[in-house]
Amino acid sequence: MMQQAVPPSEPLLAVDDLVVEYPVGQRTVHAVSGVSLQIARGETLGLVGESGCGKSTLGRAVLQLRRPTSGRVLFDGHDLTAMQGDALRMMRRRVQLIFQDPIASLNPRRKIGDIVAEPLVIAGIKDAEKRRELVYEVLSAVGLDPALVVGRLPHEFSGGQCQRICIARALILNPEFIVCDEPVSALDVSIRAQILNLLEEMKGRFGLTLLFIAHDLAVVKAVSDRVAVMYLGRLCEVGPSEQLFARPAHPYTALLIEAIPVPDPDIRPAVSVPVGEPPSPIAPPSGCRFRTRCPRADAQCSKEVPELRAVAPGQFAACHHPLI
Amino acid sequence: MSGNTLLSVEDVTVDLPTPRGNLRAVDRVNLTVGAGQTLGIVGESGCGKTMLSRAILQLLPKKAKLSGRVMFDGQDLFQLPAERLRRLRGRSLAVVFQDPMTSLNPVLTIGTQLIETLQEHLELDDATASRRSVELLTAVGIPAPEQRLGQYPHQLSGGMRQRVAIAIALSCEPKLLIADEPTTALDVTIQAQILDLLAREQRRRHMAMIIITHDLGVVAGRTDDVAVMYAGRVVERAPTPALFKKMRMPYTEALLAALPKLDAAPHTPLPAISGRPPDPTRPLQGCSFSPRCRYAAARCKNEKPALTEAESREHQYACFYPIEVHAEAGA
Ligand SMILES: Nc1ncnc2c1ncn2[C@@H]1O[C@H](COP(=O)(O)OP(=O)(O)OP(=O)(O)O)[C@@H](O)[C@H]1O
Ligand SMILES: Nc1ncnc2c1ncn2[C@@H]1O[C@H](COP(=O)(O)OP(=O)(O)OP(=O)(O)O)[C@@H](O)[C@H]1O
Ligand code: SF4
Ligand code: SF4
Ligand SMILES: [Mg+2]
Ligand SMILES: [Mg+2]
């Protein structure tokens, strides 16, 4: 449906007008409302936005862990939303998910060796020796000493080590595409840098394509070729990382960039960040969903939903009054 | 540092008995905070930031062994009777934790919690206390404050809850506010709002503040002084501009370098600090940072550098081979 936001080459993943809604009682949470995007093979697309804007919902719907209300998800030309049962299970081997909270996403009672081997078991690889071999290989790849870790339990590891284990588990079936859902948000500055470097290294080594979700633009920029900015269920802006940072077109992107803490005492923190929080996705504002916090909002913004439009080569923004 | 010292932490050590042996969470820390000043305490997870703030507040786990002295507003906190201490805590010494639910009571409404705090410490009548509550919620940027008074914490977003926790902390006009990673659990935009809010209230009330974080970016524009902690000790301490202009401790430099830089091209590898801090139950004989330090030499393995007054009276660091040529100070 949307011809915009086209990546440089043939997409591995194409999300088309995706809608995900959650019923809560009599009402509906409009978590993802008509998102379209594409990711080229070998590309990292960063996805940023505030808490609750629908990033995880989008990531899970892409992998069909939550069936979308409407819209299509094309993976390597196959429509995942139309797939069921075995066909879907086969496709799932090619895609993986890494979560924000590494400790919580590991079963506390299972040994690391079993946790990492689990996808192999599910995939029906019965040869225990073969499994052990693959587990050792992937644990070494993520920088852990297999002999030291396979027999231990998750609580014996730090947050950073747990995230390495999660990454190993995600890599073991040799996937092509991984959704990384805030993989470093729970980690402190130094461990964060280690894990970001590891993801980059693994991406090169395994030829991965990534959807990298985070709420910190600086982190996203460090690993992404292109960045998509999301607000209250909709995409605001998509573009090549550096270009987006140098010249954001959407007022919300500009706000996110301003909010990044800069380690320089001469730069006084911005005070223009508007007080107030995103409105409820149960009753999103009419027109542009960002209008209740936008300094440029006018009458048109409350009436018409802005569509994604090209504002520069490869850069698209959904705004009636873009900054560029 | 201004001449008017409000808080002075003197040789404070916190030991925790654990099944693996004694764990020294805080190791002979000395710090001062002047009235109306802001101090940032920065360091990796587990370096003792929270234990130090809990030592100041006298909110340590029961089994903890504490030594040293903490003088606050002319009183020796370690010698104060429990009742006096409790009154002091709500009143002139306030705290905001990383997880707002640590300080909020889930079964009481926001209004009840604010009003109770105000009445307990300031002996206000009901009408005045509830008017003050509304003023406080307004001050921390909560829309429709009258309605919020009747809501429970779980009905608010994380950012809102932290604002409420700040409102409660500010309610009795404290002289010192300790904010322990007040924004780590929050989004970048909400983080910026909360930090701005704290800075504004701090100036307006001429309140002193300690901001604890693992992100040097958070303290850069918002503090007067910075103390960098590693493995329970303060390893560098300086007025904020001096620290960023000329950091001397390799650990401080490494912490700064590990931050993603906005002006770096995507896919630039980050100079991560390899490895992890030492096991606090197995203290090293030499410099605690030596296994990870790229400048480490033989002496570093055998001897522990003291926090000496080398750069200037205000700028101290604990290192035998401080950085001479200063690397670029980040973004
Ligand atoms: N199972 C569910 N039932 C009802 N509402 C839900 C459910 N899961 C998520 N939501 C709501 O959908 C919206 C989007 O949530 P989502 O978790 O996708 O956001 P997010 O961008 O990942 O946020 P965060 O940064 O906090 O992880 C939120 O308003 C959330 O409260
Ligand atoms: N209740 C406790 N009992 C025993 N050890 C503890 C306890 N709480 C913390 N510790 C240990 O004390 C040391 C210092 O912990 P502290 O919580 O002060 O670190 P921190 O710098 O605040 O870290 P973070 O950034 O993760 O909050 C750590 O080694 C920690 O494991
Ligand atoms: S469409 Fe209007 S309200 Fe929305 S971002 Fe643009 S200017 Fe702001
Ligand atoms: S004392 Fe040695 S090991 Fe420690 S920080 Fe200085 S140079 Fe590095
Ligand atoms: Mg999420
Ligand atoms: Mg802490």
Tab-separated table of C-alpha atoms in Angstrom, chain B residues 13 19 44-45 65 74-77 94 108 118 142 159 164 224-225 230 293 296 300 303 325-326:
chain	number	residue	atom	x	y	z
B	13	THR	CA	32.859	1.886	54.826
B	19	PRO	CA	27.778	-16.698	52.101
B	44	GLU	CA	28.967	0.848	36.809
B	45	SER	CA	26.346	-1.422	38.272
B	65	LYS	CA	28.458	-3.190	59.205
B	74	GLY	CA	25.757	19.887	61.890
B	75	GLN	CA	24.574	16.512	63.188
B	76	ASP	CA	26.404	13.214	63.284
B	77	LEU	CA	23.878	10.906	61.589
B	94	ALA	CA	14.787	13.149	51.162
B	108	LEU	CA	-2.832	4.165	49.226
B	118	LEU	CA	2.930	16.747	54.842
B	142	ILE	CA	1.207	16.430	36.569
B	159	GLY	CA	7.078	8.671	34.400
B	164	VAL	CA	4.734	11.735	42.306
B	224	ASP	CA	28.545	21.096	40.162
B	225	ASP	CA	30.792	18.195	41.134
B	230	TYR	CA	34.646	1.938	41.099
B	293	CYS	CA	42.907	-0.874	32.453
B	296	ALA	CA	48.064	-0.859	33.810
B	300	CYS	CA	49.177	-1.325	39.583
B	303	GLU	CA	49.749	-1.489	45.222
B	325	VAL	CA	47.174	13.920	27.087
B	326	HIS	CA	43.512	14.389	27.305
